[in-house]
Amino acid sequence: MVLEVVMDLMQPHLMASIVNDGVMRGNLGHIGMTSIWMLVAAILGTVGGMGCTYYAIRASVGFGTDLRNALFRQVQTFSFRELDRFPGGTLVTRLTNDVMQVQMLIQIFLRMLIRSSFLFFGSIVMALLISPKLSIVFAVTLPLMFLLLYLLLSRSIPMYRNLQGKLDRVNSVLQENLTGIRVVKAFVRATFERSRFKKANEDNYELGLKAARLLAVNNPAMTLLLNASVVCILWIGGAQSWEGALEIGSLAAFITYVIQTMNAMVSLGNTLVNISRAKASSDRVNELLEAPVSMEESPVENHHTTPAPGRVEFRNVSFGYEEGGEEPVLKDIGFAIEPGQTVGILGSTGAGKSTLVNLIPRLYDPTEGAVLVNGVDVRDIPLEELRGQVGIVLQQAILFSGTIRDNIRYGKPDASQEEVEAAARAAEAHDFIAAFPEGYDTVIGQRGVTLSGGQKQRISIARALLTDPAVLILDDSTSAVDLRTEARIRSALKARMAGCTCFIIAQRISSVAEADRILVLEDGRIVASGSHEELMASSDIYRDICESQLGLEEASHV
Ligand code: DGT
Ligand code: MG
């Protein structure tokens, strides 16, 4: 870049020499020689420029790639709490568009900013060398230009910051719609969604236009200023040259330097606008990179390794999704489950069942109290080890695009076909998988679209079983499976998971009636606890649930 700028600065100087010493004195030889020098300077400048462009692009693209990798790694370390804070749409904008803006900035910085600043100062020096007197023009025009630039930047910077937010909104609406497109169609809400998207898109457009308008005013204003100064120079310089104080060639070169100075200034201005835009983006990127991960691994010296099998204890646990403020979702939960026991959890929807079990593999940390596995606070167990011991089937079955086999062995990629099949059999999934023409190699679409709800649930169960966890959590995992299949899954589980502590969340009493212990959750509190018989004898709430589901007669026979 320095080479290119120096060569650019040479050109007017050489041209002045052609006019002054060649044309004015009729020296053809000098014209020829100097022209060759001009050509050499032009070629050197081009080589420098190309080299700079190449390395600037290489550096910026490399930077963008590194940054995206770093962000992706960061998002992977997020706990559920951070994921709640940064919804998918904004993550996508930040990882793509925002990184792109920062990447552009690096490139612009390496090319335009350095070029403009060198050219700016170099041209002023060259002009001073030609005629200190004429250079007084700078004293008038430069402050005016700075003022213009200041006005422009102070307005455009906040605007561009907003613009990234608008783009976020466009991406959010888009993403939500793509995920929920089936619901949109089922409820014939396409027109509504279209207008919602149009609104977000138009907001983005309007602000973009407003910012562009600001820039559109800037360039002509700068040009006007430039032309005015050229006229001034011609006026003053013309008089000087008439008196013989300044040679014609030097006057022409002087004007070229002034034009270069101002052009450098204009492109400096544009560069600063780009920087301001990238600043907004880089702030958003940094916000993500620096997001404090709420779930810190405890220091290594506190670590305890927990021998399986799993004893699970809740000690006065309270939990709320929002810090402070509103009423907690779980209130003062306390119980202890011995290794190998099966626990059923019942409760109306929204009672906090999923929230409770999510605390065991530390998807969230309790706000008060402690969750213990094998007598050790889960916060003192290395996360990977804890989650290796606790298998959870989340309420919403989520599968990845790929083969059924890869989905089942997601938690244990090196599992053999026999292991995969055994897990699938225990989850009552083997039969329907084997019925597919391609069996375990059947490729399922994103989110498992080619499978039924019950099939997805059973594959999720197989996925959790394959890792042979010490604690198994089934969060309403058989809700879409018919009663007979569910009963078979239950007995297969009993055989396979003997010695494993099981948590089974269910809506149906029949799913949990055989459990060693049943917890009834109401509004974030445990309102009843015991085996089916004990609860039938002692708990009104439990009897109510039973009667409503089975009828009194049958209930006492379960
Ligand atoms: P279910 O699955 O319908 O039978 O209901 P539960 O018992 O699994 O309920 P749960 O634990 O999902 O929700 C308990 C309460 O917590 C309910 O009022 C909704 C609220 N809640 C659940 N997930 C979130 C979350 O991610 N963020 C916030 N702020 N609140 C949540
Ligand atoms: Mg739930």
Coordinates of C-alpha atoms and ligand atoms in Angstrom, one line a residue:
M1 CA 0.0 0.0 0.0
V2 CA 2.8 2.3 0.9
L3 CA 4.4 1.6 -2.5
E4 CA 1.1 2.4 -4.3
V5 CA 0.7 5.7 -2.4
V6 CA 4.3 6.8 -3.0
M7 CA 3.9 6.2 -6.7
D8 CA 0.6 8.1 -6.7
L9 CA 2.3 11.0 -5.0
M10 CA 5.1 10.9 -7.6
Q11 CA 2.8 11.3 -10.7
P12 CA 1.8 15.0 -10.4
H13 CA 5.5 15.8 -9.5
L14 CA 6.7 14.1 -12.7
M15 CA 3.9 15.7 -14.7
A16 CA 5.0 19.1 -13.5
S17 CA 8.5 18.4 -14.6
I18 CA 7.2 17.4 -18.1
V19 CA 5.4 20.7 -18.4
N20 CA 8.0 23.0 -16.8
D21 CA 11.2 21.6 -18.2
G22 CA 9.9 19.8 -21.3
V23 CA 7.0 21.5 -22.8
M24 CA 7.8 25.1 -21.8
R25 CA 11.5 24.7 -22.9
G26 CA 10.9 22.5 -25.9
N27 CA 13.0 19.7 -24.5
L28 CA 11.7 16.5 -26.2
G29 CA 14.3 14.3 -24.7
H30 CA 13.2 15.2 -21.2
I31 CA 9.6 14.6 -22.0
G32 CA 10.4 11.2 -23.3
M33 CA 12.5 10.2 -20.2
T34 CA 10.1 11.5 -17.7
S35 CA 7.2 9.8 -19.5
I36 CA 9.0 6.5 -19.1
W37 CA 9.5 7.2 -15.4
M38 CA 5.8 8.0 -15.1
L39 CA 5.0 4.6 -16.7
V40 CA 7.4 2.8 -14.4
A41 CA 5.8 4.5 -11.4
A42 CA 2.3 3.6 -12.6
I43 CA 3.4 -0.1 -13.0
L44 CA 5.0 -0.2 -9.6
G45 CA 2.0 1.4 -8.0
T46 CA -0.3 -1.2 -9.6
V47 CA 1.8 -4.0 -8.4
G48 CA 1.8 -2.5 -4.9
G49 CA -2.0 -2.0 -5.1
M50 CA -2.6 -5.6 -6.2
G51 CA -0.4 -7.0 -3.5
C52 CA -2.2 -5.0 -0.9
T53 CA -5.6 -6.0 -2.1
Y54 CA -4.6 -9.7 -2.1
Y55 CA -3.2 -9.7 1.4
A56 CA -6.0 -7.5 2.7
I57 CA -8.6 -9.9 1.4
R58 CA -6.7 -12.9 2.6
A59 CA -6.4 -11.5 6.1
S60 CA -10.0 -10.4 6.4
V61 CA -11.5 -13.6 5.1
G62 CA -9.3 -15.6 7.4
F63 CA -10.3 -13.3 10.3
G64 CA -14.0 -13.8 9.5
T65 CA -13.6 -17.6 9.4
D66 CA -11.8 -17.6 12.7
L67 CA -14.4 -15.4 14.3
R68 CA -17.3 -17.6 13.1
N69 CA -15.5 -20.6 14.6
A70 CA -14.9 -18.8 17.9
L71 CA -18.6 -17.8 18.0
F72 CA -19.8 -21.2 17.2
R73 CA -17.6 -22.7 19.9
Q74 CA -19.0 -20.1 22.4
V75 CA -22.6 -20.9 21.5
Q76 CA -21.8 -24.6 22.2
T77 CA -20.7 -23.7 25.7
F78 CA -24.0 -21.9 26.4
S79 CA -26.3 -23.2 29.1
F80 CA -30.0 -23.3 28.5
R81 CA -30.2 -19.9 30.3
E82 CA -28.0 -18.2 27.7
L83 CA -29.8 -19.9 24.9
D84 CA -33.1 -18.4 26.2
R85 CA -31.4 -15.0 26.1
F86 CA -30.1 -15.2 22.6
P87 CA -32.9 -16.7 20.4
G88 CA -32.0 -18.4 17.2
G89 CA -32.7 -15.5 14.9
T90 CA -30.2 -13.2 16.5
L91 CA -27.6 -15.9 16.7
V92 CA -27.9 -16.4 13.0
T93 CA -27.6 -12.7 12.2
R94 CA -24.6 -12.4 14.5
L95 CA -22.8 -15.4 13.1
T96 CA -23.4 -14.4 9.4
N97 CA -24.1 -10.8 8.7
D98 CA -22.4 -9.2 11.7
V99 CA -19.2 -11.3 11.1
M100 CA -19.4 -10.3 7.5
Q101 CA -19.5 -6.6 8.4
V102 CA -16.5 -6.9 10.7
Q103 CA -14.7 -8.9 8.0
M104 CA -15.4 -6.0 5.5
L105 CA -14.1 -3.6 8.1
I106 CA -10.7 -5.4 8.3
Q107 CA -10.4 -5.3 4.6
I108 CA -11.4 -1.7 4.3
F109 CA -9.1 -0.8 7.1
L110 CA -6.1 -2.6 5.5
R111 CA -6.8 -1.0 2.1
M112 CA -8.8 2.2 2.2
L113 CA -8.0 3.6 5.6
I114 CA -4.2 3.3 5.3
R115 CA -4.3 4.5 1.7
S116 CA -6.4 7.5 2.4
S117 CA -4.4 8.6 5.4
F118 CA -1.1 8.3 3.6
L119 CA -2.4 10.0 0.5
F120 CA -4.0 12.8 2.6
F121 CA -0.8 13.7 4.5
G122 CA 1.5 13.0 1.6
S123 CA -0.4 15.3 -0.8
I124 CA -0.4 18.1 1.8
V125 CA 3.4 17.8 2.2
M126 CA 3.9 17.7 -1.6
A127 CA 1.6 20.8 -2.0
L128 CA 3.5 22.6 0.7
L129 CA 6.8 21.8 -1.1
I130 CA 5.4 23.4 -4.3
S131 CA 4.0 26.5 -2.8
P132 CA 3.6 27.3 0.9
K133 CA 1.6 30.4 0.0
L134 CA -1.0 28.6 -2.1
S135 CA -1.3 26.0 0.7
I136 CA -3.2 28.5 2.7
V137 CA -6.3 27.2 0.9
F138 CA -6.0 24.1 3.1
A139 CA -6.5 26.2 6.1
V140 CA -10.0 27.1 4.9
T141 CA -11.1 23.9 3.3
L142 CA -9.9 21.3 5.7
P143 CA -11.8 22.6 8.8
L144 CA -14.9 22.8 6.7
M145 CA -14.5 19.2 5.5
F146 CA -13.9 18.0 9.1
L147 CA -17.0 19.7 10.2
L148 CA -19.0 18.0 7.4
L149 CA -17.6 14.7 8.3
Y150 CA -18.4 15.2 11.9
L151 CA -22.0 16.0 11.2
L152 CA -22.3 13.0 9.0
L153 CA -20.7 10.5 11.4
S154 CA -22.5 11.7 14.5
R155 CA -25.8 11.0 12.7
S156 CA -25.0 7.9 10.8
I157 CA -23.4 5.9 13.6
P158 CA -26.5 5.4 15.7
M159 CA -28.5 4.8 12.5
Y160 CA -26.4 1.9 11.4
R161 CA -26.5 0.5 14.9
N162 CA -30.3 0.4 14.6
L163 CA -30.1 -1.1 11.2
Q164 CA -28.5 -4.3 12.5
G165 CA -31.3 -4.6 15.0
K166 CA -33.9 -4.3 12.2
L167 CA -32.1 -7.0 10.3
D168 CA -32.2 -9.2 13.4
R169 CA -36.0 -8.8 13.4
V170 CA -36.2 -9.8 9.8
N171 CA -34.2 -12.9 10.5
S172 CA -36.2 -13.8 13.6
V173 CA -39.5 -13.6 11.8
L174 CA -38.1 -15.6 8.9
Q175 CA -36.7 -18.3 11.1
E176 CA -39.8 -18.6 13.2
N177 CA -41.8 -19.0 10.1
L178 CA -39.6 -21.6 8.5
T179 CA -39.7 -23.7 11.7
G180 CA -43.4 -23.3 12.1
I181 CA -44.4 -23.3 8.4
R182 CA -46.7 -26.3 8.9
V183 CA -48.7 -24.5 11.6
V184 CA -48.9 -21.4 9.5
K185 CA -50.4 -23.5 6.6
A186 CA -52.7 -25.5 8.9
F187 CA -54.2 -22.3 10.2
V188 CA -54.2 -20.5 6.9
R189 CA -52.2 -17.6 8.3
A190 CA -49.9 -17.1 5.3
T191 CA -51.4 -13.7 4.7
F192 CA -50.9 -12.6 8.3
E193 CA -47.3 -13.9 8.3
R194 CA -46.6 -12.3 5.0
S195 CA -47.6 -8.9 6.4
R196 CA -45.6 -9.5 9.5
F197 CA -42.6 -10.3 7.5
K198 CA -43.3 -7.3 5.2
K199 CA -43.4 -5.0 8.1
A200 CA -40.1 -6.2 9.5
N201 CA -38.6 -6.1 6.0
E202 CA -39.9 -2.6 5.4
D203 CA -38.6 -1.2 8.7
N204 CA -35.2 -2.4 7.6
Y205 CA -35.6 -0.9 4.2
E206 CA -36.7 2.5 5.5
L207 CA -33.9 2.9 7.9
G208 CA -31.4 1.7 5.3
L209 CA -32.8 4.3 3.0
K210 CA -32.5 7.0 5.6
A211 CA -28.9 6.2 6.2
A212 CA -28.2 6.1 2.5
R213 CA -29.8 9.5 2.0
L214 CA -27.4 10.9 4.6
L215 CA -24.5 9.5 2.6
A216 CA -26.0 10.8 -0.6
V217 CA -25.8 14.3 0.7
N218 CA -22.3 13.9 1.8
N219 CA -20.5 13.2 -1.4
P220 CA -21.9 16.1 -3.5
A221 CA -21.2 18.5 -0.6
M222 CA -17.6 17.3 -0.5
T223 CA -17.3 17.7 -4.3
L224 CA -18.8 21.2 -4.1
L225 CA -16.1 22.1 -1.5
L226 CA -13.5 20.6 -3.7
N227 CA -14.5 22.6 -6.8
A228 CA -14.7 25.8 -4.9
S229 CA -11.1 25.3 -3.7
V230 CA -9.9 24.5 -7.2
V231 CA -11.4 27.8 -8.4
C232 CA -9.7 29.7 -5.5
I233 CA -6.4 28.1 -6.4
L234 CA -6.7 28.9 -10.1
W235 CA -7.5 32.5 -9.2
I236 CA -4.7 33.1 -6.8
G237 CA -2.2 30.7 -8.5
G238 CA -3.1 32.1 -12.0
A239 CA -2.1 35.6 -10.8
Q240 CA 1.1 34.3 -9.3
S241 CA 2.1 32.4 -12.5
W242 CA 1.3 35.5 -14.6
E243 CA 3.8 37.4 -12.4
G244 CA 6.3 34.5 -13.0
A245 CA 6.3 33.4 -9.3
L246 CA 4.9 30.0 -10.1
E247 CA 5.4 27.8 -13.1
I248 CA 2.4 26.5 -15.0
G249 CA 3.4 22.8 -14.5
S250 CA 3.7 23.4 -10.7
L251 CA 0.3 25.0 -10.6
A252 CA -1.2 22.0 -12.4
A253 CA 0.6 19.6 -10.0
F254 CA -0.6 21.7 -7.0
I255 CA -4.2 21.4 -8.1
T256 CA -3.8 17.6 -8.5
Y257 CA -2.4 17.4 -5.0
V258 CA -5.3 19.3 -3.6
I259 CA -7.8 17.1 -5.5
Q260 CA -5.9 14.0 -4.1
T261 CA -6.1 15.4 -0.5
M262 CA -9.8 16.0 -0.8
N263 CA -10.5 12.7 -2.4
A264 CA -8.6 11.0 0.4
M265 CA -10.8 12.9 2.8
V266 CA -14.0 11.8 1.1
S267 CA -12.9 8.2 1.1
L268 CA -11.8 8.6 4.7
G269 CA -15.3 9.7 5.4
N270 CA -16.9 6.7 3.7
T271 CA -14.5 4.5 5.5
L272 CA -15.5 5.9 8.8
V273 CA -19.2 5.3 7.9
N274 CA -18.3 1.7 7.2
I275 CA -16.4 1.5 10.4
S276 CA -19.4 2.9 12.3
R277 CA -21.5 0.2 10.8
A278 CA -19.0 -2.5 11.6
K279 CA -18.7 -1.1 15.1
A280 CA -22.4 -1.8 15.7
S281 CA -21.7 -5.3 14.4
S282 CA -18.6 -5.9 16.3
D283 CA -20.3 -4.8 19.5
R284 CA -23.0 -7.4 18.9
V285 CA -20.3 -10.0 18.1
N286 CA -18.5 -9.1 21.3
E287 CA -21.7 -9.3 23.3
L288 CA -21.9 -12.9 22.3
L289 CA -18.3 -13.7 22.8
E290 CA -18.2 -12.1 26.2
A291 CA -21.6 -13.3 27.4
P292 CA -20.9 -14.6 30.9
V293 CA -21.7 -18.3 30.8
S294 CA -23.9 -18.7 33.8
M295 CA -23.0 -22.3 34.3
E296 CA -19.4 -22.3 35.3
E297 CA -17.5 -25.5 35.7
S298 CA -16.4 -25.5 39.4
P299 CA -12.6 -25.4 40.0
V300 CA -10.9 -28.7 39.4
E301 CA -9.9 -29.1 43.1
N302 CA -13.6 -29.2 44.0
H303 CA -14.3 -32.0 41.6
H304 CA -15.6 -35.3 42.8
T305 CA -15.9 -38.2 40.5
T306 CA -19.1 -40.0 41.3
P307 CA -19.2 -43.8 41.1
A308 CA -22.4 -45.1 39.5
P309 CA -25.1 -46.1 40.3
G310 CA -27.1 -43.0 40.9
R311 CA -28.6 -41.8 44.1
V312 CA -30.4 -38.6 43.5
E313 CA -31.3 -36.1 46.2
F314 CA -33.0 -32.6 46.1
R315 CA -32.2 -30.5 49.1
N316 CA -34.6 -27.5 49.6
V317 CA -34.4 -26.7 45.9
S318 CA -36.1 -23.6 44.6
F319 CA -35.9 -22.4 41.0
G320 CA -37.1 -19.5 38.9
Y321 CA -36.4 -18.9 35.2
E322 CA -36.1 -15.1 35.6
E323 CA -33.6 -14.0 38.2
G324 CA -35.2 -12.3 41.1
G325 CA -38.7 -10.9 40.6
E326 CA -41.6 -13.2 39.9
E327 CA -42.7 -16.3 41.8
P328 CA -40.3 -19.3 41.5
V329 CA -41.4 -22.2 39.4
L330 CA -40.1 -24.8 42.0
K331 CA -40.5 -24.1 45.7
D332 CA -38.6 -25.9 48.4
I333 CA -38.4 -29.3 46.8
G334 CA -36.8 -32.0 48.9
F335 CA -36.6 -35.8 48.4
A336 CA -34.0 -38.6 48.0
I337 CA -34.1 -41.5 45.6
E338 CA -32.0 -44.6 46.3
P339 CA -30.1 -46.2 43.4
G340 CA -32.2 -48.5 41.3
Q341 CA -35.5 -47.0 42.3
T342 CA -38.1 -45.9 39.8
V343 CA -39.8 -42.6 40.5
G344 CA -43.0 -41.5 38.8
I345 CA -43.8 -37.8 38.6
L346 CA -47.4 -36.6 38.1
G347 CA -48.9 -33.2 38.0
S348 CA -51.0 -30.9 35.9
T349 CA -49.4 -29.1 33.0
G350 CA -47.2 -26.3 34.1
A351 CA -46.7 -27.7 37.5
G352 CA -43.0 -27.8 37.0
K353 CA -42.3 -31.4 36.2
S354 CA -39.9 -30.8 33.3
T355 CA -38.2 -28.0 35.2
L356 CA -37.6 -30.3 38.1
V357 CA -35.9 -33.1 36.1
N358 CA -33.9 -30.6 34.0
L359 CA -32.0 -29.7 37.2
I360 CA -30.6 -33.2 37.5
P361 CA -28.3 -33.1 34.4
R362 CA -27.7 -29.4 35.2
L363 CA -29.5 -28.0 32.2
Y364 CA -30.2 -25.2 34.7
D365 CA -28.8 -24.5 38.2
P366 CA -31.2 -24.2 41.1
T367 CA -31.6 -20.7 42.5
E368 CA -31.6 -22.0 46.0
G369 CA -30.7 -25.4 47.6
A370 CA -28.8 -28.1 45.9
V371 CA -29.2 -31.1 43.7
L372 CA -27.0 -34.1 44.7
V373 CA -26.1 -37.1 42.6
N374 CA -24.4 -39.9 44.7
G375 CA -24.1 -37.4 47.5
V376 CA -22.2 -34.8 45.5
D377 CA -23.5 -31.5 44.5
V378 CA -24.0 -31.6 40.7
R379 CA -22.1 -28.3 40.5
D380 CA -19.0 -30.1 41.7
I381 CA -19.2 -32.9 39.2
P382 CA -17.5 -32.2 35.8
L383 CA -20.4 -31.5 33.4
E384 CA -19.3 -34.0 30.9
E385 CA -19.2 -36.8 33.5
L386 CA -22.5 -35.8 35.0
R387 CA -24.3 -35.7 31.7
G388 CA -22.6 -39.0 30.7
Q389 CA -24.3 -40.6 33.8
V390 CA -27.7 -38.9 33.4
G391 CA -29.6 -39.9 30.3
I392 CA -32.5 -37.6 29.6
V393 CA -35.2 -37.9 27.0
L394 CA -36.5 -34.3 26.6
Q395 CA -40.2 -33.7 26.4
Q396 CA -39.9 -32.6 22.8
A397 CA -38.3 -35.3 20.7
I398 CA -35.6 -33.7 18.6
L399 CA -33.8 -35.7 15.9
F400 CA -31.1 -34.6 13.5
S401 CA -31.1 -35.1 9.7
G402 CA -29.2 -38.2 9.0
T403 CA -29.7 -42.0 9.3
I404 CA -31.7 -43.5 12.1
R405 CA -28.6 -45.4 13.2
D406 CA -26.6 -42.1 13.6
N407 CA -29.5 -40.6 15.5
I408 CA -29.6 -43.5 18.0
R409 CA -25.9 -43.5 18.6
Y410 CA -25.7 -39.7 18.9
G411 CA -24.5 -40.0 22.5
K412 CA -22.1 -42.9 21.7
P413 CA -20.9 -42.6 18.1
D414 CA -18.8 -45.8 18.3
A415 CA -21.6 -48.1 19.3
S416 CA -21.9 -51.4 17.4
Q417 CA -24.9 -52.5 15.4
E418 CA -25.8 -55.0 18.1
E419 CA -25.8 -52.3 20.8
V420 CA -27.9 -50.0 18.6
E421 CA -30.3 -52.8 18.0
A422 CA -30.6 -53.8 21.6
A423 CA -31.3 -50.2 22.6
A424 CA -33.9 -49.9 19.8
R425 CA -35.6 -53.2 21.0
A426 CA -35.8 -51.9 24.6
A427 CA -37.5 -48.8 23.3
E428 CA -39.9 -50.8 21.1
A429 CA -38.4 -49.2 18.1
H430 CA -36.7 -52.1 16.4
D431 CA -39.8 -53.5 14.7
F432 CA -40.8 -50.3 12.9
I433 CA -37.3 -49.5 12.0
A434 CA -36.7 -53.0 10.5
A435 CA -39.9 -52.5 8.5
F436 CA -38.4 -49.6 6.6
P437 CA -36.8 -50.8 3.3
E438 CA -33.5 -49.5 4.4
G439 CA -33.8 -50.3 8.0
Y440 CA -31.3 -48.5 10.3
D441 CA -29.9 -46.7 7.2
T442 CA -33.1 -44.9 6.5
V443 CA -32.4 -41.2 6.2
I444 CA -34.7 -39.0 8.1
G445 CA -35.3 -35.3 7.2
Q446 CA -34.6 -32.4 9.4
R447 CA -36.2 -32.7 12.8
G448 CA -37.3 -36.2 11.8
V449 CA -40.1 -35.1 9.5
T450 CA -40.6 -38.5 7.9
L451 CA -41.4 -40.1 11.2
S452 CA -44.6 -40.1 13.3
G453 CA -44.6 -38.5 16.8
G454 CA -44.6 -41.8 18.6
Q455 CA -41.8 -43.1 16.4
K456 CA -39.7 -40.1 17.1
Q457 CA -40.2 -40.5 20.8
R458 CA -39.1 -44.1 20.7
I459 CA -36.0 -43.3 18.8
S460 CA -35.2 -40.6 21.4
I461 CA -35.6 -43.2 24.1
A462 CA -33.3 -45.6 22.3
R463 CA -30.8 -42.8 22.0
A464 CA -30.8 -42.3 25.8
L465 CA -30.7 -46.0 26.6
L466 CA -27.7 -46.6 24.4
T467 CA -25.4 -44.7 26.7
D468 CA -26.4 -46.9 29.6
P469 CA -26.9 -44.1 32.1
A470 CA -26.9 -44.5 35.8
V471 CA -29.9 -42.2 36.0
L472 CA -32.5 -42.2 33.3
I473 CA -35.1 -39.5 32.9
L474 CA -38.1 -39.9 30.6
D475 CA -40.0 -36.6 30.3
D476 CA -43.4 -37.5 29.1
S477 CA -41.6 -39.6 26.5
T478 CA -44.4 -42.0 25.7
S479 CA -47.2 -39.5 25.4
A480 CA -47.6 -40.2 21.7
V481 CA -47.3 -44.0 22.0
D482 CA -50.3 -46.3 22.3
L483 CA -51.0 -47.9 25.7
R484 CA -50.0 -51.4 24.7
T485 CA -46.7 -50.4 23.2
E486 CA -46.1 -48.2 26.3
A487 CA -46.6 -51.2 28.5
R488 CA -44.1 -53.2 26.5
I489 CA -41.6 -50.4 26.6
R490 CA -42.0 -50.3 30.4
S491 CA -41.3 -54.0 30.9
A492 CA -38.4 -53.9 28.4
L493 CA -37.0 -51.0 30.4
K494 CA -37.3 -52.8 33.6
A495 CA -35.3 -55.7 32.3
R496 CA -32.6 -53.5 30.6
M497 CA -32.3 -50.8 33.2
A498 CA -32.3 -52.9 36.4
G499 CA -30.1 -51.0 38.9
C500 CA -30.6 -47.8 37.1
T501 CA -32.5 -44.9 38.8
C502 CA -35.4 -43.9 36.6
F503 CA -37.5 -40.8 36.6
I504 CA -40.7 -41.1 34.6
I505 CA -42.9 -38.1 34.0
A506 CA -46.3 -39.0 32.7
Q507 CA -49.8 -37.8 32.4
R508 CA -51.3 -41.3 32.7
I509 CA -51.5 -42.9 36.1
S510 CA -50.9 -46.3 34.5
S511 CA -47.5 -45.2 33.3
V512 CA -46.2 -44.7 36.8
A513 CA -48.4 -46.9 39.0
E514 CA -45.7 -49.5 39.3
A515 CA -43.1 -47.0 40.4
D516 CA -41.4 -47.4 43.7
R517 CA -42.3 -43.9 44.5
I518 CA -44.7 -41.4 43.0
L519 CA -44.2 -37.6 43.4
V520 CA -47.3 -35.5 42.8
L521 CA -46.3 -31.9 41.9
E522 CA -48.7 -29.0 42.2
D523 CA -47.8 -25.5 41.4
G524 CA -44.1 -26.1 42.0
R525 CA -44.5 -28.0 45.3
I526 CA -44.5 -31.7 46.1
V527 CA -48.0 -32.2 47.5
A528 CA -47.9 -36.0 47.8
S529 CA -45.2 -38.7 47.8
G530 CA -45.3 -42.5 48.2
S531 CA -46.1 -45.7 46.3
H532 CA -49.4 -46.1 44.5
E533 CA -50.9 -48.0 47.4
E534 CA -49.7 -45.5 50.0
L535 CA -51.0 -42.6 48.0
M536 CA -54.4 -44.3 47.4
A537 CA -54.7 -44.7 51.1
S538 CA -53.4 -41.3 52.2
S539 CA -53.7 -38.7 49.4
D540 CA -56.9 -37.1 48.3
I541 CA -55.3 -35.3 45.4
Y542 CA -53.9 -38.6 44.1
R543 CA -57.2 -40.4 44.5
D544 CA -58.9 -37.6 42.6
I545 CA -56.4 -38.0 39.7
C546 CA -56.9 -41.7 39.7
E547 CA -60.7 -41.5 39.7
S548 CA -60.8 -39.0 37.0
Q549 CA -58.6 -41.3 34.8
L550 CA -59.6 -44.8 35.7
G551 CA -62.8 -44.7 37.6
L552 CA -62.8 -45.6 41.3
E553 CA -63.3 -49.3 40.8
E554 CA -60.5 -49.8 38.5
A555 CA -58.2 -47.5 40.4
S556 CA -58.1 -49.7 43.4
H557 CA -57.2 -52.7 41.2
V558 CA -54.2 -51.2 39.5
Ligands
DGT1 P1 -46.2 -30.1 31.1 O1 -44.9 -30.5 30.3 O2 -47.1 -29.3 30.2 O3 -46.9 -31.2 31.7 O4 -45.7 -29.1 32.2 P2 -44.5 -29.2 33.2 O5 -45.0 -29.6 34.5 O6 -43.4 -29.9 32.6 O7 -44.1 -27.7 33.4 P3 -42.7 -27.0 33.2 O8 -41.7 -27.4 34.2 O9 -42.3 -27.1 31.7 O10 -43.1 -25.4 33.4 C1 -43.3 -24.9 34.7 C2 -43.5 -23.4 34.6 O11 -42.3 -22.8 34.1 C3 -44.6 -23.0 33.7 O12 -45.3 -21.9 34.3 C4 -43.9 -22.4 32.5 C5 -42.5 -22.0 33.0 N1 -41.5 -22.3 32.1 C6 -41.1 -23.4 31.5 N2 -40.1 -23.3 30.7 C7 -39.7 -22.0 30.8 C8 -38.6 -21.3 30.2 O13 -37.8 -21.8 29.4 N3 -38.5 -19.9 30.5 C9 -39.4 -19.4 31.3 N4 -39.3 -18.0 31.6 N5 -40.4 -20.0 31.9 C10 -40.6 -21.3 31.6
MG2 MG -43.1 -30.8 30.8

